[in-house]
Amino acid sequence: QVQLVESGGGLVQAGGSLRLSCAASGRTFSSYAMGWFRQAPGKEREFVARISWSGGSTYYADSVKGRFTISRDNAKDTVYLQMNSLKPEDTAVYYCAATLRLGTVVAGSRYDHWGQGTQVTVSS
């Protein structure tokens, strides 16, 4: 079992930046691939980004490619999401999630552990 706690959300103007963090505790963090997802009001949860257990492989949704960067520090049991050039449509609750499954896992159902979420609001 791994416990995940997100932080770093807030209110930012369009064009601004935020860095989200997700701190893990419990079982060996470095064994897990990590993902970020988001859910806007009235919308389905959607995949944002994924990083392999080593950090050597990343994958992004088209909507955030070139603006967001996922990274991890296994020594600190933490995964990050650097978000630049934010747009109002990026407004959502952002969740981190962990999976032991290999490959480019983008379906939320294939992640086993979830954080409680952090709110990101981008004003126009």
Coordinates of C-alpha atoms in Angstrom, one line a residue:
Q1 CA 0.0 0.0 0.0
V2 CA 1.2 3.5 -0.8
Q3 CA -0.3 6.8 0.5
L4 CA -0.2 9.9 -1.7
V5 CA -0.6 13.5 -0.7
E6 CA -0.8 16.3 -3.3
S7 CA 0.1 19.9 -2.7
G8 CA 0.9 23.1 -4.6
G9 CA -2.4 23.9 -6.1
G10 CA -3.9 27.4 -6.0
L11 CA -5.2 30.4 -8.0
V12 CA -3.1 31.7 -10.9
Q13 CA -3.7 34.0 -13.8
A14 CA -3.6 32.7 -17.3
G15 CA -0.1 32.4 -18.6
G16 CA 1.2 31.7 -15.2
S17 CA 2.9 28.7 -13.7
L18 CA 2.4 26.3 -10.8
R19 CA 4.3 23.3 -9.6
L20 CA 2.3 20.4 -8.0
S21 CA 4.0 17.9 -5.7
C22 CA 2.8 14.5 -4.7
A23 CA 4.5 13.0 -1.6
A24 CA 4.4 9.2 -1.2
S25 CA 4.7 7.1 1.9
G26 CA 4.3 3.4 2.6
R27 CA 5.6 0.8 0.2
T28 CA 8.6 1.4 -2.1
F29 CA 7.8 4.5 -4.1
S30 CA 10.5 3.8 -6.7
S31 CA 8.6 0.6 -7.7
Y32 CA 5.6 2.6 -9.0
A33 CA 5.0 4.4 -12.2
M34 CA 3.2 7.6 -11.4
G35 CA 0.5 9.6 -13.1
W36 CA -1.3 12.9 -12.9
F37 CA -5.0 13.2 -13.7
R38 CA -7.4 16.0 -13.4
Q39 CA -11.2 16.5 -13.2
A40 CA -13.0 19.7 -14.0
P41 CA -16.5 20.4 -12.7
G42 CA -19.1 18.5 -14.6
K43 CA -16.4 16.6 -16.6
E44 CA -14.9 13.2 -16.6
R45 CA -11.5 12.6 -15.0
E46 CA -8.8 12.8 -17.7
F47 CA -5.2 11.7 -18.0
V48 CA -2.6 14.4 -17.9
A49 CA 0.9 12.8 -17.6
R50 CA 2.7 9.7 -16.7
I51 CA 6.3 8.9 -15.6
S52 CA 8.0 5.5 -15.4
W53 CA 9.4 4.2 -12.1
S54 CA 12.9 5.3 -13.1
G55 CA 11.9 8.6 -14.5
G56 CA 13.4 7.6 -17.8
S57 CA 10.1 7.6 -19.7
T58 CA 7.3 10.2 -19.7
Y59 CA 4.0 10.5 -21.6
Y60 CA 1.6 13.5 -21.9
A61 CA -1.9 14.2 -23.0
D62 CA -1.9 16.3 -26.2
S63 CA -3.7 19.1 -24.3
V64 CA -0.7 19.7 -22.0
K65 CA 2.2 18.6 -24.2
G66 CA 4.9 21.3 -24.3
R67 CA 3.4 23.1 -21.3
F68 CA 3.6 20.6 -18.5
T69 CA 6.5 18.5 -17.3
I70 CA 6.3 15.5 -15.0
S71 CA 9.3 14.5 -13.0
R72 CA 10.2 12.5 -9.9
D73 CA 12.8 12.3 -7.2
N74 CA 12.9 8.8 -5.8
A75 CA 15.2 9.8 -3.0
K76 CA 12.4 12.1 -1.8
D77 CA 9.5 9.8 -2.7
T78 CA 8.0 12.7 -4.6
V79 CA 6.6 13.2 -8.1
Y80 CA 6.1 16.7 -9.5
L81 CA 4.0 18.4 -12.2
Q82 CA 5.4 21.6 -13.5
M83 CA 2.7 23.5 -15.2
N84 CA 3.6 26.5 -17.4
S85 CA 1.5 28.7 -19.7
L86 CA -1.6 27.8 -17.8
K87 CA -5.0 28.3 -19.5
P88 CA -8.4 28.7 -17.9
E89 CA -9.3 25.3 -19.3
D90 CA -6.6 23.8 -17.1
T91 CA -8.8 24.6 -14.1
A92 CA -9.5 21.3 -12.3
V93 CA -8.8 19.2 -9.3
Y94 CA -5.5 17.5 -9.9
Y95 CA -4.8 14.0 -8.6
C96 CA -1.6 11.9 -8.5
A97 CA -1.9 8.2 -8.8
A98 CA 0.4 5.1 -8.6
T99 CA 0.5 1.9 -10.6
L100 CA 2.8 -1.2 -10.8
R101 CA 1.6 -1.8 -14.3
L102 CA 4.2 -1.4 -17.0
G103 CA 3.8 0.5 -20.2
T104 CA 2.1 3.8 -21.1
V105 CA -0.8 3.5 -18.7
V106 CA -3.3 6.3 -19.3
A107 CA -6.6 4.7 -18.0
G108 CA -7.3 5.8 -14.4
S109 CA -8.8 2.3 -13.7
R110 CA -5.3 0.9 -14.1
Y111 CA -3.9 2.9 -11.2
D112 CA -4.2 1.4 -7.8
H113 CA -3.5 4.3 -5.4
W114 CA -4.8 7.8 -5.5
G115 CA -4.2 11.0 -3.6
Q116 CA -7.0 13.3 -2.3
G117 CA -6.4 16.0 -5.0
T118 CA -5.4 19.6 -5.1
Q119 CA -7.4 22.4 -6.7
V120 CA -5.9 24.4 -9.5
T121 CA -7.8 27.5 -10.7
V122 CA -6.6 29.6 -13.7
S123 CA -8.3 32.9 -14.1
S124 CA -8.6 34.7 -17.5

